[in-house]
CSV table of C-alpha atoms in Angstrom, one decimal:
chain,number,residue,atom,x,y,z
A,1,UNK,CA,22.3,53.1,14.4
A,2,UNK,CA,21.5,56.8,15.3
A,3,UNK,CA,24.3,59.0,14.1
A,4,UNK,CA,24.3,61.1,17.3
A,5,UNK,CA,25.4,58.1,19.4
A,6,UNK,CA,28.6,57.2,17.5
A,7,UNK,CA,29.1,53.6,18.9
A,8,UNK,CA,32.4,52.4,17.4
A,9,UNK,CA,32.3,48.7,17.4
A,10,UNK,CA,35.5,46.7,16.9
A,11,UNK,CA,35.4,44.1,14.1
A,12,UNK,CA,34.2,41.1,16.1
A,13,UNK,CA,31.4,43.2,17.8
A,14,UNK,CA,30.3,44.4,14.4
A,15,UNK,CA,30.3,40.8,13.1
A,16,UNK,CA,27.9,39.8,15.9
A,17,UNK,CA,25.7,42.8,15.2
A,18,UNK,CA,25.6,42.1,11.4
A,19,UNK,CA,24.7,38.5,11.8
A,20,UNK,CA,22.2,38.7,14.6
A,21,UNK,CA,19.0,36.6,14.7
A,22,UNK,CA,16.0,36.8,16.9
A,23,UNK,CA,17.7,35.1,19.8
A,24,UNK,CA,21.4,35.7,20.4
A,25,UNK,CA,23.9,34.1,22.8
A,26,UNK,CA,27.2,36.0,23.1
A,27,UNK,CA,29.6,33.9,25.2
A,28,UNK,CA,32.6,36.1,25.7
A,29,UNK,CA,35.8,36.4,27.7
A,30,UNK,CA,36.5,39.1,30.1
A,31,UNK,CA,37.1,42.6,28.6
A,32,UNK,CA,35.7,41.5,25.2
A,33,UNK,CA,33.6,44.6,25.2
A,34,UNK,CA,30.1,43.2,25.8
A,35,UNK,CA,28.8,46.3,27.6
A,36,UNK,CA,29.5,48.5,24.6
A,37,UNK,CA,27.9,46.0,22.3
A,38,UNK,CA,24.9,45.7,24.6
A,39,UNK,CA,24.5,49.5,24.6
A,40,UNK,CA,24.6,49.5,20.8
A,41,UNK,CA,22.0,46.7,20.7
A,42,UNK,CA,19.7,48.6,23.0
A,43,UNK,CA,20.3,52.0,21.2
A,44,UNK,CA,19.0,50.5,17.9
A,45,UNK,CA,15.5,50.6,19.3
A,46,UNK,CA,15.8,54.4,19.6
A,47,UNK,CA,15.2,54.7,15.9
A,48,UNK,CA,11.8,52.9,16.1
A,49,UNK,CA,10.6,54.2,19.5
A,50,UNK,CA,9.8,50.7,20.7
A,51,UNK,CA,10.2,49.7,24.3
A,52,UNK,CA,13.3,47.7,25.3
A,53,UNK,CA,14.6,46.3,28.6
A,54,UNK,CA,18.0,45.6,30.2
A,55,UNK,CA,18.3,42.8,32.8
A,56,UNK,CA,21.2,42.4,35.2
A,57,UNK,CA,21.8,39.7,37.9
A,58,UNK,CA,21.9,42.2,40.8
A,59,UNK,CA,20.9,45.7,41.5
A,60,UNK,CA,24.5,46.8,42.0
A,61,UNK,CA,25.4,45.5,38.5
A,62,UNK,CA,22.3,47.2,37.1
A,63,UNK,CA,23.4,50.5,38.5
A,64,UNK,CA,26.8,50.5,36.8
A,65,UNK,CA,25.1,50.1,33.4
A,66,UNK,CA,22.3,52.5,34.3
A,67,UNK,CA,24.9,55.3,34.8
A,68,UNK,CA,26.8,54.4,31.7
A,69,UNK,CA,23.8,54.4,29.4
A,70,UNK,CA,22.5,57.8,30.9
A,71,UNK,CA,25.9,59.3,30.0
A,72,UNK,CA,26.3,57.8,26.6
A,73,UNK,CA,22.8,58.3,25.3
A,74,UNK,CA,22.1,61.7,26.9
A,75,UNK,CA,21.8,63.3,23.4
A,76,UNK,CA,18.6,61.4,22.8
A,77,UNK,CA,17.1,61.2,26.3
A,78,UNK,CA,14.1,63.2,27.2
A,79,UNK,CA,13.8,62.2,30.8
A,80,UNK,CA,15.0,59.6,33.3
A,81,UNK,CA,13.0,58.1,36.2
A,82,UNK,CA,15.5,57.2,38.9
A,83,UNK,CA,13.0,55.3,41.1
A,84,UNK,CA,11.6,53.1,38.3
A,85,UNK,CA,15.0,53.0,36.5
A,86,UNK,CA,13.4,54.0,33.2
A,87,UNK,CA,14.7,56.1,30.4
A,88,UNK,CA,12.4,57.9,28.0
A,89,UNK,CA,13.8,59.0,24.6
A,90,UNK,CA,12.9,62.1,22.7
A,91,UNK,CA,10.8,60.1,20.3
A,92,UNK,CA,8.8,58.5,23.2
A,93,UNK,CA,10.6,55.1,23.2
A,94,UNK,CA,11.5,53.6,26.6
A,95,UNK,CA,14.3,51.6,28.1
A,96,UNK,CA,13.6,49.8,31.4
A,97,UNK,CA,16.3,48.4,33.7
A,98,UNK,CA,15.5,45.4,35.8
A,99,UNK,CA,17.4,43.4,38.5
A,100,UNK,CA,16.8,39.7,38.3
A,101,UNK,CA,16.8,39.5,42.1
A,102,UNK,CA,13.0,39.8,41.6
A,103,UNK,CA,12.2,38.8,38.0
A,104,UNK,CA,8.5,38.6,38.6
A,105,UNK,CA,8.3,42.4,38.7
A,106,UNK,CA,8.5,42.4,34.9
A,107,UNK,CA,5.2,40.6,34.4
A,108,UNK,CA,2.7,42.6,32.4
A,109,UNK,CA,5.4,44.4,30.4
A,110,UNK,CA,5.9,44.1,26.6
A,111,UNK,CA,9.2,44.7,24.8
A,112,UNK,CA,10.6,44.7,21.3
A,113,UNK,CA,14.0,43.8,22.6
A,114,UNK,CA,15.6,42.5,25.8
A,115,UNK,CA,19.2,42.2,26.9
A,116,UNK,CA,20.2,39.9,29.7
A,117,UNK,CA,23.6,40.8,30.9
A,118,UNK,CA,26.0,38.4,32.8
A,119,UNK,CA,23.4,35.7,32.2
A,120,UNK,CA,25.6,32.9,33.6
A,121,UNK,CA,25.6,34.7,36.9
A,122,UNK,CA,21.8,34.5,37.3
A,123,UNK,CA,21.1,31.5,39.6
A,124,UNK,CA,17.5,31.3,38.5
A,125,UNK,CA,18.0,32.1,34.8
A,126,UNK,CA,15.9,29.3,33.4
A,127,UNK,CA,12.9,30.3,35.5
A,128,UNK,CA,13.4,34.0,34.9
A,129,UNK,CA,13.6,33.5,31.1
A,130,UNK,CA,10.8,31.0,30.6
A,131,UNK,CA,8.3,32.3,33.1
A,132,UNK,CA,8.9,36.1,33.1
A,133,UNK,CA,11.0,37.5,30.3
A,134,UNK,CA,10.2,35.4,27.3
A,135,UNK,CA,6.5,36.2,27.5
A,136,UNK,CA,7.2,40.0,27.3
A,137,UNK,CA,8.4,39.5,23.7
A,138,UNK,CA,5.1,38.1,22.4
A,139,UNK,CA,3.3,41.3,21.5
A,140,UNK,CA,6.1,42.6,19.2
A,141,UNK,CA,7.6,39.2,18.3
A,142,UNK,CA,10.7,40.8,19.9
A,143,UNK,CA,14.2,39.6,20.1
A,144,UNK,CA,16.6,38.7,23.0
A,145,UNK,CA,20.3,38.9,23.7
A,146,UNK,CA,22.2,36.9,26.3
A,147,UNK,CA,25.6,38.3,27.2
A,148,UNK,CA,28.0,36.6,29.6
A,149,UNK,CA,31.3,35.1,30.5
A,150,UNK,CA,30.6,31.4,31.2
A,151,UNK,CA,30.4,30.1,34.8
A,152,UNK,CA,30.3,26.3,34.6
A,153,UNK,CA,27.7,24.4,32.7
A,154,UNK,CA,24.5,26.0,33.9
A,155,UNK,CA,21.4,27.2,32.0
A,156,UNK,CA,23.5,29.7,30.1
A,157,UNK,CA,25.5,26.7,28.8
A,158,UNK,CA,22.2,25.0,27.8
A,159,UNK,CA,21.2,28.2,25.9
A,160,UNK,CA,24.5,28.2,24.1
A,161,UNK,CA,24.0,24.6,23.0
A,162,UNK,CA,20.5,25.4,21.7
A,163,UNK,CA,21.8,28.4,19.9
A,164,UNK,CA,24.2,26.3,17.9
A,165,UNK,CA,21.4,24.0,16.5
A,166,UNK,CA,18.2,26.2,16.4
A,167,UNK,CA,17.9,28.3,13.2
A,168,UNK,CA,16.2,31.2,15.1
A,169,UNK,CA,19.2,31.5,17.4
A,170,UNK,CA,22.7,32.6,16.9
A,171,UNK,CA,25.8,31.8,19.0
A,172,UNK,CA,29.2,33.4,19.3
A,173,UNK,CA,32.2,32.4,21.4
A,174,UNK,CA,34.5,35.4,21.7
A,175,UNK,CA,37.7,35.1,23.8
A,176,UNK,CA,39.2,38.1,25.3
A,177,UNK,CA,41.8,38.4,22.5
A,178,UNK,CA,38.9,39.1,20.0
A,179,UNK,CA,39.1,42.6,21.4
A,180,UNK,CA,41.9,44.3,19.5
A,181,UNK,CA,42.3,46.9,22.3
A,182,UNK,CA,43.4,44.4,24.9
A,183,UNK,CA,47.1,44.0,25.1
A,184,UNK,CA,48.3,40.5,24.1
A,185,UNK,CA,51.1,40.8,26.6
A,186,UNK,CA,48.4,41.2,29.3
A,187,UNK,CA,46.6,38.1,28.1
A,188,UNK,CA,49.8,36.1,28.1
A,189,UNK,CA,50.6,37.3,31.6
A,190,UNK,CA,47.1,36.1,32.8
A,191,UNK,CA,47.7,32.8,31.1
A,192,UNK,CA,50.9,32.3,33.0
A,193,UNK,CA,49.6,33.4,36.4
A,194,UNK,CA,46.1,31.9,36.5
A,195,UNK,CA,45.1,28.3,37.1
A,196,UNK,CA,44.4,26.8,33.6
A,197,UNK,CA,40.7,26.2,34.2
A,198,UNK,CA,40.2,29.8,35.3
A,199,UNK,CA,42.0,31.2,32.2
A,200,UNK,CA,40.0,28.9,30.0
A,201,UNK,CA,36.8,30.1,31.4
A,202,UNK,CA,37.5,33.8,32.0
A,203,UNK,CA,39.7,34.6,29.0
A,204,UNK,CA,38.9,31.9,26.4
A,205,UNK,CA,35.1,31.8,27.2
A,206,UNK,CA,35.1,28.0,27.4
A,207,UNK,CA,32.5,26.1,29.3
A,208,UNK,CA,34.4,24.3,32.0
A,209,UNK,CA,32.9,21.3,33.8
A,210,UNK,CA,34.0,22.5,37.2
A,211,UNK,CA,32.7,19.4,38.8
A,212,UNK,CA,35.8,17.7,37.3
A,213,UNK,CA,37.9,20.1,39.3
A,214,UNK,CA,36.4,19.4,42.7
A,215,UNK,CA,37.8,17.1,45.4
A,216,UNK,CA,35.4,14.1,45.4
A,217,UNK,CA,35.0,11.3,47.9
A,218,UNK,CA,35.9,8.7,45.3
A,219,UNK,CA,39.3,10.4,44.8
A,220,UNK,CA,40.3,9.5,48.3
A,221,UNK,CA,41.8,6.1,49.1
A,222,UNK,CA,41.1,4.3,52.4
A,223,UNK,CA,43.9,2.3,53.9
A,224,UNK,CA,43.3,0.0,56.9
A,225,UNK,CA,45.4,1.0,59.9
A,226,UNK,CA,46.6,-2.6,60.2
A,227,UNK,CA,48.4,-2.2,56.9
A,228,UNK,CA,50.4,0.7,58.1
A,229,UNK,CA,53.8,-0.1,59.6
A,230,UNK,CA,53.9,0.7,63.3
A,231,UNK,CA,57.0,2.8,63.1
A,232,UNK,CA,55.8,4.8,60.1
A,233,UNK,CA,55.3,8.5,60.9
A,234,UNK,CA,52.5,10.3,59.2
A,235,UNK,CA,52.5,13.9,58.1
A,236,UNK,CA,49.5,15.7,56.6
A,237,UNK,CA,49.1,19.1,55.0
A,238,UNK,CA,45.8,20.8,54.0
A,239,UNK,CA,45.7,23.9,51.9
A,240,UNK,CA,42.1,25.2,51.8
A,241,UNK,CA,41.4,27.3,48.7
A,242,UNK,CA,37.6,27.5,48.6
A,243,UNK,CA,36.2,30.8,47.4
A,244,UNK,CA,32.6,31.9,47.0
A,245,UNK,CA,33.8,34.1,44.1
A,246,UNK,CA,35.2,31.3,42.1
A,247,UNK,CA,33.6,28.3,40.4
A,248,UNK,CA,36.1,25.7,41.5
A,249,UNK,CA,37.7,24.3,44.6
A,250,UNK,CA,41.5,24.4,44.5
A,251,UNK,CA,42.1,22.9,47.9
A,252,UNK,CA,45.0,20.5,48.2
A,253,UNK,CA,45.6,17.6,50.6
A,254,UNK,CA,48.9,15.9,51.0
A,255,UNK,CA,49.6,12.9,53.2
A,256,UNK,CA,53.2,11.7,53.6
A,257,UNK,CA,54.5,8.6,55.3
A,258,UNK,CA,58.2,8.5,56.5
A,259,UNK,CA,60.4,6.6,58.8
């Protein structure tokens, strides 16, 4: 790692770096420190001058890391191209930033290393990886890193399964408490306050089958009206808890019969 950059990795980040393979899946809880590790992974290419690329699910997420990298790597940056989101280092190496809103734009490029951040949040990850990003590694026989907190059992989950059986891949599951700088009291507070499946996913980095948490038709029981006593009063309560930002439906329906 270039001495001027001074990335200080905590022990679990360092363990990932020291045991990397060509393809790496880092499944981590929130606040594990994946952005710092991703920067360190990308900065390693500065020593060789090879091209590298960073991919984010959306342009907004890309911009947050773009600003961070420009600040942290300013000692070795020769120029930045704001319109193309490209950094050129003092030795001629380049780092491109791409939003996966339009992954076809990367066609024709070649990279020694790619980082795909928040991979579980990319709705078309399989297509983006197999049809656009993976071919960019062919010239250099480059490597790839997938960083993310899980979000159900999608293609990121499939990559995690492959990484545990394929010798060219490495897999790590790093819960939030792997980061020694996060207060254990705060983690315990989150455990007490959050629904269990949310805590398991966001803090323990577990792949939750969210379909098991949804209200399904076969969970409902139909009762013929003729079987209900005529004098029985029926009360029903519905608490809708559907959120586009969450991966599960916490809606509750209660029906009570009383005389």
